[in-house]
CSV table of C-alpha atoms in Angstrom, one decimal:
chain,number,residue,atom,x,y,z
A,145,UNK,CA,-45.6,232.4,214.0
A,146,UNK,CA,-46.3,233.5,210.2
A,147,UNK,CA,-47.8,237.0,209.7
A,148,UNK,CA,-51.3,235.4,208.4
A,149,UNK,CA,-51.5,233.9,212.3
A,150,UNK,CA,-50.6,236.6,214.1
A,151,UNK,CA,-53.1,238.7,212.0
A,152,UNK,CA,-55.8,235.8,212.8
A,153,UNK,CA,-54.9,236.3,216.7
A,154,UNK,CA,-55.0,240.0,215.6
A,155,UNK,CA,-58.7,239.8,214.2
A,156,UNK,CA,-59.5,237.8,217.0
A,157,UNK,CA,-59.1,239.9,219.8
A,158,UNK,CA,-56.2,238.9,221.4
A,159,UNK,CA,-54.4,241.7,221.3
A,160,UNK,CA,-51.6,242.4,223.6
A,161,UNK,CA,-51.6,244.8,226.4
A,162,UNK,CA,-47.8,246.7,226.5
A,163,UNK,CA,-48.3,250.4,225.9
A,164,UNK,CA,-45.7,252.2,224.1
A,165,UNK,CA,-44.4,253.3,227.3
A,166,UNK,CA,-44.1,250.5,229.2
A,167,UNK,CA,-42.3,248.9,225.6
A,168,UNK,CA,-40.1,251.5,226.3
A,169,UNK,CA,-39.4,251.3,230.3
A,170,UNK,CA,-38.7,247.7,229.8
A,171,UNK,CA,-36.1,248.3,226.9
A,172,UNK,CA,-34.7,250.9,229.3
A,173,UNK,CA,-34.3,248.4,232.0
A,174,UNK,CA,-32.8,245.8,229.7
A,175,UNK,CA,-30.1,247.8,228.4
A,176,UNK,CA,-29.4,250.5,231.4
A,177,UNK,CA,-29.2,247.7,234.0
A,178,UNK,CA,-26.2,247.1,236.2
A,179,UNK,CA,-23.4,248.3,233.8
A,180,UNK,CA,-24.1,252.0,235.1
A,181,UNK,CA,-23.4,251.1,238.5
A,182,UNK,CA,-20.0,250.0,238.1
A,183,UNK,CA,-19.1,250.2,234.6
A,184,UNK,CA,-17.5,253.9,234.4
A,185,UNK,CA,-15.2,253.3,237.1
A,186,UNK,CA,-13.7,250.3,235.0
A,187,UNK,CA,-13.6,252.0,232.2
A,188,UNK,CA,-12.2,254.7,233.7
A,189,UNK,CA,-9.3,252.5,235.0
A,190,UNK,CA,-8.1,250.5,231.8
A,191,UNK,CA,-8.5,254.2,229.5
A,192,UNK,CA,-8.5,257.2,232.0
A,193,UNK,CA,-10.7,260.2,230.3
A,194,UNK,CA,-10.5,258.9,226.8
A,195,UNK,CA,-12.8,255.7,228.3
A,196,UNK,CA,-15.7,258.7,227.0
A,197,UNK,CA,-14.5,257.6,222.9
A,198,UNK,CA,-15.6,253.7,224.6
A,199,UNK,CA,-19.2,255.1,225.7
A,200,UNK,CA,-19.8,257.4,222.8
A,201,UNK,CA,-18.4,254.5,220.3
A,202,UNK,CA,-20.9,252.2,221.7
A,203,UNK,CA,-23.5,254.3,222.4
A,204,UNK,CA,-23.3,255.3,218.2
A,205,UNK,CA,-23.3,251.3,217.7
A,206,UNK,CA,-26.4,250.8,219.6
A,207,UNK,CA,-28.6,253.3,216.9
A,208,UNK,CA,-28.1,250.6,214.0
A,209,UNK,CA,-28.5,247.4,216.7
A,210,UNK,CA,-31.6,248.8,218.4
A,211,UNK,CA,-33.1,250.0,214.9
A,212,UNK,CA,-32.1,246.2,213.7
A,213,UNK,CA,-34.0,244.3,215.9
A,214,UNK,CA,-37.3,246.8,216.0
A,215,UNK,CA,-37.4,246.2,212.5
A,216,UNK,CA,-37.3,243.0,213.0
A,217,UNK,CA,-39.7,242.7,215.4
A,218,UNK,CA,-42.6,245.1,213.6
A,219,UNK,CA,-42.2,243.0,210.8
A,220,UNK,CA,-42.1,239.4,212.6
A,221,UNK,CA,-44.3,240.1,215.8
A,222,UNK,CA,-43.3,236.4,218.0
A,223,UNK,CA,-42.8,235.9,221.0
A,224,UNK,CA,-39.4,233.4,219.3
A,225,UNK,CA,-37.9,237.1,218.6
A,226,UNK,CA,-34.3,236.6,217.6
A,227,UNK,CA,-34.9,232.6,216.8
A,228,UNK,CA,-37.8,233.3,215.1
A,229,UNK,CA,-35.8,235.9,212.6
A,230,UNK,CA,-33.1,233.3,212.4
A,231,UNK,CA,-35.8,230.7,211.5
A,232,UNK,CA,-37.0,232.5,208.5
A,233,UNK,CA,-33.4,233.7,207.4
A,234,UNK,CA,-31.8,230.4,207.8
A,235,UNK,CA,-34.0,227.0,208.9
A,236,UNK,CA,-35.2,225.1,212.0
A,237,UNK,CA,-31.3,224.4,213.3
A,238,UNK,CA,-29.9,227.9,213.3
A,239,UNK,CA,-33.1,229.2,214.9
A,240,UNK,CA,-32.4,226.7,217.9
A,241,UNK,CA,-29.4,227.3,218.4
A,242,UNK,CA,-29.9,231.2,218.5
A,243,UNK,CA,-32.8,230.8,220.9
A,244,UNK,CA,-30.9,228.2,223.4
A,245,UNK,CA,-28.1,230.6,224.0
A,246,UNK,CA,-30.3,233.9,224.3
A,247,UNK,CA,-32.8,231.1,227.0
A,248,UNK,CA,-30.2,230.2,229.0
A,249,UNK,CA,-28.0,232.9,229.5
A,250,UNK,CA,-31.1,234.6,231.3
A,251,UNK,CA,-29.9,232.2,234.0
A,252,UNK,CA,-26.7,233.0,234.0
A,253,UNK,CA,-26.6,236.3,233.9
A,254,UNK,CA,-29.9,237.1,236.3
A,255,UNK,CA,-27.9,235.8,239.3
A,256,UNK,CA,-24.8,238.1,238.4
A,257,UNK,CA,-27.0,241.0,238.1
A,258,UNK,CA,-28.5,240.0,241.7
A,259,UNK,CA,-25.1,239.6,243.2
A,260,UNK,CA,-23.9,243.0,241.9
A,261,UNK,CA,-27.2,244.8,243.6
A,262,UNK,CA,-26.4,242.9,247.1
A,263,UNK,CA,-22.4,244.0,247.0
A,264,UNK,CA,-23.9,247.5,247.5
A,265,UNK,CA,-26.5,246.3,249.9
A,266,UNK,CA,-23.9,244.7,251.5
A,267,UNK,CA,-21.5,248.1,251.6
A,268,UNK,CA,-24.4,249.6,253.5
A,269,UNK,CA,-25.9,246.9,256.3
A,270,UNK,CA,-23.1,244.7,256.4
A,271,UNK,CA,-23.1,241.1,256.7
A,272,UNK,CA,-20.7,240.6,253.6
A,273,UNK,CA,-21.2,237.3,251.4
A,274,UNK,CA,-24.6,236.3,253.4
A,275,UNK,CA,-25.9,239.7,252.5
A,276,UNK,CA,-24.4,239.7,248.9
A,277,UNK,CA,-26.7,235.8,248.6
A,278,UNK,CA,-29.9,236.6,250.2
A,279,UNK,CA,-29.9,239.9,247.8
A,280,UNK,CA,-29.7,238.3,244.9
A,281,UNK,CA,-32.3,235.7,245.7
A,282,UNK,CA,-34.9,238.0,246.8
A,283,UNK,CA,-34.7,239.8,243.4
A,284,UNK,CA,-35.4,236.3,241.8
A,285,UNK,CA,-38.3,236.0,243.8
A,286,UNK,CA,-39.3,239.3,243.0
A,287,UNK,CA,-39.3,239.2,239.8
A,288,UNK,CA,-40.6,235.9,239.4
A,289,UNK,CA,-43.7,236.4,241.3
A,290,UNK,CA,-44.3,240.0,239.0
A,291,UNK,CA,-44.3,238.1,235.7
A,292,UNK,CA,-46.0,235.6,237.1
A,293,UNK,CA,-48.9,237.7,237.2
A,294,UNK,CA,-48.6,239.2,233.8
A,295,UNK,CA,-47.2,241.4,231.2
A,296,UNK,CA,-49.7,244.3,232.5
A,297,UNK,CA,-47.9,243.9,235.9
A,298,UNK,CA,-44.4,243.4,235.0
A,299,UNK,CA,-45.4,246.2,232.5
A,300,UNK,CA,-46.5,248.5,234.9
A,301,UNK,CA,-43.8,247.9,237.5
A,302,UNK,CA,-40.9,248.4,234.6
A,303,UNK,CA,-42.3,251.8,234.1
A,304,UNK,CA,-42.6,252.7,237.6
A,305,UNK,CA,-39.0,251.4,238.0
A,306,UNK,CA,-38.3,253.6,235.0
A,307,UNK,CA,-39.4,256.9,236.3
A,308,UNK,CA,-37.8,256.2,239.3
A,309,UNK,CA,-34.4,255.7,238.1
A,310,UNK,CA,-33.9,258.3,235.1
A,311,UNK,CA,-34.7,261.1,238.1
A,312,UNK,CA,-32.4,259.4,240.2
A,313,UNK,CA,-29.6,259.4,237.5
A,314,UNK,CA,-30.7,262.6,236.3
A,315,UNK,CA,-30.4,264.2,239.7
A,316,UNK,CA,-26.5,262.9,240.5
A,317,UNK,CA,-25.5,264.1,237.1
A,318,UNK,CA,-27.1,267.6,237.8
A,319,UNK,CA,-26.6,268.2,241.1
A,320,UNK,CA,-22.7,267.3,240.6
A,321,UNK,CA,-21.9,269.1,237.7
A,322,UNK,CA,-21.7,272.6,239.3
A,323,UNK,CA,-18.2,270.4,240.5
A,324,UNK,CA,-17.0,269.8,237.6
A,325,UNK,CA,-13.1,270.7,236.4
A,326,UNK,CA,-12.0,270.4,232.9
A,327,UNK,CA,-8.7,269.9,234.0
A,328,UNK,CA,-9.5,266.5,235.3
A,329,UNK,CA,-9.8,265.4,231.3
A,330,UNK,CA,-6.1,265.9,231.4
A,331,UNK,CA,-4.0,263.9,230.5
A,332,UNK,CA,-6.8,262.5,228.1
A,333,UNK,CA,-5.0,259.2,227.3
A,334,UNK,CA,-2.8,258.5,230.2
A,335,UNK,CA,-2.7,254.3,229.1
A,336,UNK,CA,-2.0,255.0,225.2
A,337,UNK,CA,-5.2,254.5,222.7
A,338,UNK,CA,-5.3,251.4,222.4
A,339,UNK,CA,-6.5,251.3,226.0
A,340,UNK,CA,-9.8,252.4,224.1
A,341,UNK,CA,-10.4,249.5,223.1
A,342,UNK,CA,-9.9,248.1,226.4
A,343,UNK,CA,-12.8,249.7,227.5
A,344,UNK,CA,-15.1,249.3,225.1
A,345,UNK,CA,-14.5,245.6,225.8
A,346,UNK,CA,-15.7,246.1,229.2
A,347,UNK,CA,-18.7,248.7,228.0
A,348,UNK,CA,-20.1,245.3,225.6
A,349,UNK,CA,-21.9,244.3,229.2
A,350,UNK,CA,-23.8,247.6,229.7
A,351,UNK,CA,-25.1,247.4,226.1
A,352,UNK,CA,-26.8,243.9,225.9
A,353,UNK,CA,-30.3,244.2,225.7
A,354,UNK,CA,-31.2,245.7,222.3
A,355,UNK,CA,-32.4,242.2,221.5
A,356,UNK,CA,-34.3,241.4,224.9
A,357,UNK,CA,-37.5,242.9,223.8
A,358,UNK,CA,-38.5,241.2,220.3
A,359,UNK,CA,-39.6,238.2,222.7
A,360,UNK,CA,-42.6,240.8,223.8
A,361,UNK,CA,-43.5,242.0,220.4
A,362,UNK,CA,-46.6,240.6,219.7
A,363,UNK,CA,-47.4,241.5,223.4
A,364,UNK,CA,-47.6,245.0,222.4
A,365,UNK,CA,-51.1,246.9,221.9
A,366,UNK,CA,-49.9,247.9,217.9
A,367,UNK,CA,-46.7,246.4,217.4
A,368,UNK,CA,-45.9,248.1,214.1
A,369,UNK,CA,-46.1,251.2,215.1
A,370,UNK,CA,-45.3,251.1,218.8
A,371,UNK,CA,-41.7,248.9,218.9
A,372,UNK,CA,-40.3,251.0,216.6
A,373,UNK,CA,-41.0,254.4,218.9
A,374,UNK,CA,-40.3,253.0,222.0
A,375,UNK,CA,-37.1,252.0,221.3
A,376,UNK,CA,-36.2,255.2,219.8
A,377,UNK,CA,-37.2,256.7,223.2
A,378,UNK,CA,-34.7,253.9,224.8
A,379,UNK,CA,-31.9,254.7,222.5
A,380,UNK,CA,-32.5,258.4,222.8
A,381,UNK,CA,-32.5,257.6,226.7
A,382,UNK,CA,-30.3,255.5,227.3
A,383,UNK,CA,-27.3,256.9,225.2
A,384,UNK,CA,-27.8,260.1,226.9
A,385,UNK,CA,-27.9,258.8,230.2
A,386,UNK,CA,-25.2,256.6,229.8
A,387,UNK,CA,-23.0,259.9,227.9
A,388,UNK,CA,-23.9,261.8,230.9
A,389,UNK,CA,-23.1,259.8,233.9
A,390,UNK,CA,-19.7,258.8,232.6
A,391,UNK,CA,-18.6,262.5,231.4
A,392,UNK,CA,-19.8,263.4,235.1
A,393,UNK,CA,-17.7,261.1,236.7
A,394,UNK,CA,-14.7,262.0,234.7
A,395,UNK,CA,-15.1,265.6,235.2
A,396,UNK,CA,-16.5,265.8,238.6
A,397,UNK,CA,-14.2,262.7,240.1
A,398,UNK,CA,-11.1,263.0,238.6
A,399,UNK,CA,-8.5,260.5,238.8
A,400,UNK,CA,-10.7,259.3,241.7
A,401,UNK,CA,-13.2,258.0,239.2
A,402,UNK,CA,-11.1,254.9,238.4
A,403,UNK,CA,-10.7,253.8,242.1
A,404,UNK,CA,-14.1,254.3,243.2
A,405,UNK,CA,-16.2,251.0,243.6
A,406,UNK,CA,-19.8,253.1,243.5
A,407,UNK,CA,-18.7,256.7,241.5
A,408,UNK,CA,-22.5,257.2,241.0
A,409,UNK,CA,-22.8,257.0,244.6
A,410,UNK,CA,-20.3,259.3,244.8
A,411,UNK,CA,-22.1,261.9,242.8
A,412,UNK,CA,-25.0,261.4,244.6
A,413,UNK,CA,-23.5,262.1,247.7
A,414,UNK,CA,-21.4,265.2,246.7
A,415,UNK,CA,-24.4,266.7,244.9
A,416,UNK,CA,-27.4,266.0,247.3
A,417,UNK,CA,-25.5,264.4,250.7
A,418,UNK,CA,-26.7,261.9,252.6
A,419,UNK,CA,-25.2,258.4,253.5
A,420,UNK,CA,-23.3,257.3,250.2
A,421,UNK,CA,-23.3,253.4,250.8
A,422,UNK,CA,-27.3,253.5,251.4
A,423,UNK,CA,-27.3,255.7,247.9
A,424,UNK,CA,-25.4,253.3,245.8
A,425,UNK,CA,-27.8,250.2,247.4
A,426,UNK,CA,-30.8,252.0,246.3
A,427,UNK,CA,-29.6,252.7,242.8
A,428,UNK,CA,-28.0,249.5,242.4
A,429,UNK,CA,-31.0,247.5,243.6
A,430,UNK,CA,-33.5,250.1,241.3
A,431,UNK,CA,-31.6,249.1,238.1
A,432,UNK,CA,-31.2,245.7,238.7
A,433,UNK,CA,-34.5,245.0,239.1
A,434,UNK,CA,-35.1,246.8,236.1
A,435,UNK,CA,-33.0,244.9,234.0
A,436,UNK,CA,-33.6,241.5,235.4
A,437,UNK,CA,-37.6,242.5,235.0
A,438,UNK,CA,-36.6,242.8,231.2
A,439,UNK,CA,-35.0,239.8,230.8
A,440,UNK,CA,-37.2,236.8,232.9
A,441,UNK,CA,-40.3,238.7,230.8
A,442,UNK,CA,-38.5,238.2,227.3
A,443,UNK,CA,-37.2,234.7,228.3
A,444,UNK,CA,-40.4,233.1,229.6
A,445,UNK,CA,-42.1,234.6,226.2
A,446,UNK,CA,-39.1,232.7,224.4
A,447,UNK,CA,-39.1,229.3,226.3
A,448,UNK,CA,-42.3,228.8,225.1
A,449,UNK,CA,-42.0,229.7,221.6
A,450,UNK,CA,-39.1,227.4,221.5
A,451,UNK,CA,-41.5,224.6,222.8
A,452,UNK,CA,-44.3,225.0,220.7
A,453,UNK,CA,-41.7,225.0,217.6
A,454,UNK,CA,-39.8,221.8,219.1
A,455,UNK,CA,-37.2,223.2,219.7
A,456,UNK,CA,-37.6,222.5,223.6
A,457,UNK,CA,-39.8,220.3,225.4
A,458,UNK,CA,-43.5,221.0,224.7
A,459,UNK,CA,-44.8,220.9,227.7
A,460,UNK,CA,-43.4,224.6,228.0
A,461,UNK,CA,-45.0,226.0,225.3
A,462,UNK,CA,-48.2,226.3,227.4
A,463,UNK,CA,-49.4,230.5,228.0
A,464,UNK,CA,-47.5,231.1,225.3
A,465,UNK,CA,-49.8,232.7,223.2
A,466,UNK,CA,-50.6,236.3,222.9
A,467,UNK,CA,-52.3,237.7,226.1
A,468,UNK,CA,-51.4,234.8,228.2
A,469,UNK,CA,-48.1,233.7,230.9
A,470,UNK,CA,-45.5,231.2,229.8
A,471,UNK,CA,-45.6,230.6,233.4
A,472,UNK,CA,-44.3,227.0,232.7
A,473,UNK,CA,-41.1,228.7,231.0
A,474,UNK,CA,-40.9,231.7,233.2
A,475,UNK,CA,-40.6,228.6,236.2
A,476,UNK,CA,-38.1,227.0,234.5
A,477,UNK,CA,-35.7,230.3,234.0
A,478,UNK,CA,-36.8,231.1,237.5
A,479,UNK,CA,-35.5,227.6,238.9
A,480,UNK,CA,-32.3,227.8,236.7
A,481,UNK,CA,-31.4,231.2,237.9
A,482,UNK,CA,-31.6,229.8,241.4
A,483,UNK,CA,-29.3,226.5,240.5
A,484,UNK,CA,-26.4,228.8,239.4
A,485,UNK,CA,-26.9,231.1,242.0
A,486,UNK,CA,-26.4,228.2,244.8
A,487,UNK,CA,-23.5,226.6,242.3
A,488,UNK,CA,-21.8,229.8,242.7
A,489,UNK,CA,-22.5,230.5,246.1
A,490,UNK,CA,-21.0,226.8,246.9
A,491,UNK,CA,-18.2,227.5,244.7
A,492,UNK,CA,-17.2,230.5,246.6
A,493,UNK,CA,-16.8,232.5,242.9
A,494,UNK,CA,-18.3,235.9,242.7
A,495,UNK,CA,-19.9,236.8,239.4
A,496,UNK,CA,-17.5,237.6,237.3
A,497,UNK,CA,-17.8,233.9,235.4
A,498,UNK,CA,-21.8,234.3,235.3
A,499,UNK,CA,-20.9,237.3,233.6
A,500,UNK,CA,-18.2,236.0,230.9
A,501,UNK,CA,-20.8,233.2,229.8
A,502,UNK,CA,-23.6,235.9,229.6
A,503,UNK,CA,-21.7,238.2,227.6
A,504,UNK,CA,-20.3,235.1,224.9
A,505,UNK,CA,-24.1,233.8,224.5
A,506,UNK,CA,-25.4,237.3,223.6
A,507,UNK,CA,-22.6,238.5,221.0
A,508,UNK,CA,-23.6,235.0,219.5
A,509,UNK,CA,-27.2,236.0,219.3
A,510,UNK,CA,-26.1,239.5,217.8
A,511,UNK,CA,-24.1,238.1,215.2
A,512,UNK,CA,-26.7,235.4,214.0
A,513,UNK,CA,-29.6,238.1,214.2
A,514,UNK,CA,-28.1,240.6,212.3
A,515,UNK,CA,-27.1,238.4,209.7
A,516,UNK,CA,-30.6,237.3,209.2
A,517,UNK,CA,-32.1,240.9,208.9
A,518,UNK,CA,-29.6,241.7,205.8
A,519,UNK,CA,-31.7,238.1,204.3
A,520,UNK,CA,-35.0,239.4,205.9
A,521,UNK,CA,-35.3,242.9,205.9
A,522,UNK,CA,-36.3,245.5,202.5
A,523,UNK,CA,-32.7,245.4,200.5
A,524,UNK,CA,-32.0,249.1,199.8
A,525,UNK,CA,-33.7,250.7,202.7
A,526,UNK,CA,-33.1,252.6,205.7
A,527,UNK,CA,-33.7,249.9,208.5
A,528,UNK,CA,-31.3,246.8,205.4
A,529,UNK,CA,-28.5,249.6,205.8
A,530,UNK,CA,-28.9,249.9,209.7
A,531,UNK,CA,-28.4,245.9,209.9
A,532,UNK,CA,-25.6,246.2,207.6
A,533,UNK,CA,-23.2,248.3,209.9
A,534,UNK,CA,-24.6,246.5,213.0
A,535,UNK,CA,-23.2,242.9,211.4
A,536,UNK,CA,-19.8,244.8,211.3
A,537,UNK,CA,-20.3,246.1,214.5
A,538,UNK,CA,-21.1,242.9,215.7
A,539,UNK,CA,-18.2,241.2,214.0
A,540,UNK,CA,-15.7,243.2,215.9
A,541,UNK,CA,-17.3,242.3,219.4
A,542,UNK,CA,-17.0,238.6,218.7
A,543,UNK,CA,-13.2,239.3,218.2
A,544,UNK,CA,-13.0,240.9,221.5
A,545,UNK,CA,-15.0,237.6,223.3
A,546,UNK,CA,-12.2,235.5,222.8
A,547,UNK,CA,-12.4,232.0,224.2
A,548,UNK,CA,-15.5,232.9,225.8
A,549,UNK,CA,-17.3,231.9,222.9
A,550,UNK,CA,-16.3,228.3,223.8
A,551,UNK,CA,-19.5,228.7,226.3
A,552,UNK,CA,-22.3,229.3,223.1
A,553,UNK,CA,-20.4,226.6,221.1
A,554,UNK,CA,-21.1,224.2,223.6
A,555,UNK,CA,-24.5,225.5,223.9
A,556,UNK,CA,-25.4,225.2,220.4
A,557,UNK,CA,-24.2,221.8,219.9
A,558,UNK,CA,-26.6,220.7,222.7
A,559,UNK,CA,-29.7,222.1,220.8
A,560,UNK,CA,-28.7,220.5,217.9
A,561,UNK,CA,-28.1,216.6,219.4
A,562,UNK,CA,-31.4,217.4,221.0
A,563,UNK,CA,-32.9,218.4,217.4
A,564,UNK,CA,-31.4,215.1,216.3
A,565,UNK,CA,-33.3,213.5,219.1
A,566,UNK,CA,-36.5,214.8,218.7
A,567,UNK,CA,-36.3,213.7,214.6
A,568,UNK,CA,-35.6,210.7,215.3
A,569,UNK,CA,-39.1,210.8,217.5
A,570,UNK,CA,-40.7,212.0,214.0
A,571,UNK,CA,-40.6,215.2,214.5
A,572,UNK,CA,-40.6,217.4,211.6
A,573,UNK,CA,-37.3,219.0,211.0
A,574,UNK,CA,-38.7,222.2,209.4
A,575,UNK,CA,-42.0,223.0,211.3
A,576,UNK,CA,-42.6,226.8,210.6
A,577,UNK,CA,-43.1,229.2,213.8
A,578,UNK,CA,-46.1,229.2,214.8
A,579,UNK,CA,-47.4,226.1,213.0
């Protein structure tokens, strides 16, 4: 969508509905998610203590990301986000290829996020596997049926869902640092420092998200001015939340806080008491369907930008337009999520593979997005310079994806035979977004 249309939508009327808080719940939920569930404890294990340098490196790579895409979005408000950047930075082919591998991760990596909630549901009821599958399926549901009705609903539930977890984190950090020993940050770097880097490997998952949100721009009341300050209150947020839950662990746990499968649990419990497997459900089930909320909202928006600009089918681009619901694409992410969480139920896999395909596809989108924002964005200012150190940030994730990138390879040669398919049905190559 060119700025002139989005101004006519504008002028209009059809102004979208997100508030600047709710922008900023569901960037929270995007980025938050699941990684703070089990994350620290992993991190923990490959680097001991120094695993903090991890968090606090990426947390100080997420200001230049975050600030990236909000640019980004401000100035190109589409509900394409990162394709639609790419579009104008680089043509028609790059743009589908950056929007097929953000679109179908969703699917991916939805189901993994579900199956991570039920392992703590299952911790505290029982019933193993079963328990783990039936989780995970109810949150697809869930979160189906709430976009379903709407951006003002999914809006309003992401900042309910908010609130409700920054207390909860904010009370297991402050309730368990009255037990906190500085001697359990010794030794410091009991695996060498390059098991730093180790880490931060793992950490890439609990940052993802940055870019989730652009798909929702033009959904927002006054996009200009809102993006922008809601996700400086995410960043601001979420980098201390993310800082304080892992510095807690460290110092509170101990060496413990590299064996334990729920260490915010275990906060929880030595700070306020109570049942620690029913804590760790309820926190892990909270941010889940926080950050799956996020992400079926941003991908149903994108499905059908993609199909208006023929870059998918366009029979999905209908309720695609400001104000109304992609339900077509949200039913299509919905039904996808639900494939690969029977294929990996039948293939007895947990989600660690859900997760490796997830976490290739979105360094890919990183990479191309920030590259088009150093074409796109004011050469010499502020937010030019902030997508200049998150290219090189970017670059050095993609070196630690490895032969997972084999998955967004394959991906983006399938959008481009099917580009080549639609041409050959006259389509124009070139069709501008929005047009």
């Amino acid at each position: 969508m060119t700025e002139a249309t989005a101004a006519r939508e504008l002028s209009a009327g059809r102004s979208g509905s997100l508030t600047l808080w709710q922008g900023a719940a569901l960037y929270i939920g995007a980025v938050l998610g699941t990684g703070v569930i089990a994350l620290p404890a992993l991190a923990t294990r490959a680097a001991g203590p120094a695993s903090l340098l991890a968090w606090l490196g990426l947390v100080l790579v997420s200001v230049p990301l975050a600030a990236t895409f909000a640019a980004l979005g401000a100035r190109y408000p589409d509900g394409g986000g990162v394709s639609t950047y790419v579009w104008h930075a680089f043509g028609s082919r790059a743009a589908a290829v950056v929007g097929w591998c953000f679109y179908f991760a969703v699917p991916a990596g939805a189901p993994a996020a579900g199956m991570f909630a039920g392992a703590y549901v299952a911790s505290a009821l029982g019933g193993g596997r079963y328990t783990v599958l039936v989780t995970a399926a109810v949150l697809l549901i869930l979160v189906a049926v709430a976009n379903a009705f709407g951006l003002t609903v999914s809006g309003r539930l992401q900042l309910a869902l908010a609130v409700l977890l920054v207390t909860l984190l904010l009370a297991a950090v402050g309730t368990a640092l009255p037990h906190a020993r500085p001697r359990n940050l010794h030794p410091f770097a009991p695996h060498g420092w390059p098991a730093v880097g180790s880490a931060a490997a793992l950490l890439v998952w609990s940052f993802a998200g940055w870019e989730a949100i652009t798909h929702l721009a033009a959904d927002f009341r006054r996009p200009a001015r809102d993006l922008p300050r809601a996700t400086g209150l995410a960043v601001a947020v979420v980098g201390v939340l993310y800082l304080a839950v892992a510095a807690t662990s460290v110092l509170v746990l101990g060496p413990a806080a590299g064996t334990s499968d729920a260490p915010l649990a275990e906060l929880l419990a030595l700070g306020i008491g109570g049942t620690v497997h029913v804590l760790a459900a309820a926190a892990a089930l909270l941010l889940t369907l926080g950050t799956m909320n996020a992400y079926f909202a941003g991908a149903a928006r994108l499905g059908a930008a993609l199909g208006r600009d023929g870059a998918l089918p366009a029979w999905l681009a209908r309720g695609g337009s400001v104000g109304e619901v992609p339900r077509r694409s949200l039913a299509l992410v919905s039904g996808l999520s639900g494939l690969a969480l029977a294929a990996t139920a039948m293939a007895g896999v947990g989600p660690q593979p859900l997760v490796l395909l997830t976490t290739g596809s979105f360094v890919t989108v990183y990479a191309l997005g920030t590259a088009a924002a150093l074409r796109l964005l004011p050469r010499g200012g502020l937010s030019h310079r902030c997508a200049l150190l998150a290219l090189v940030a970017v670059a050095a994730l993609l070196v630690m994806a490895g032969w997972y990138l084999l998955w967004p390879l394959l991906v983006a040669a399938s959008a481009l035979c099917y580009l080549r398919r639609r041409r050959t049905a006259d389509l124009p190559a070139d069709l501008e977004p929005g047009t």
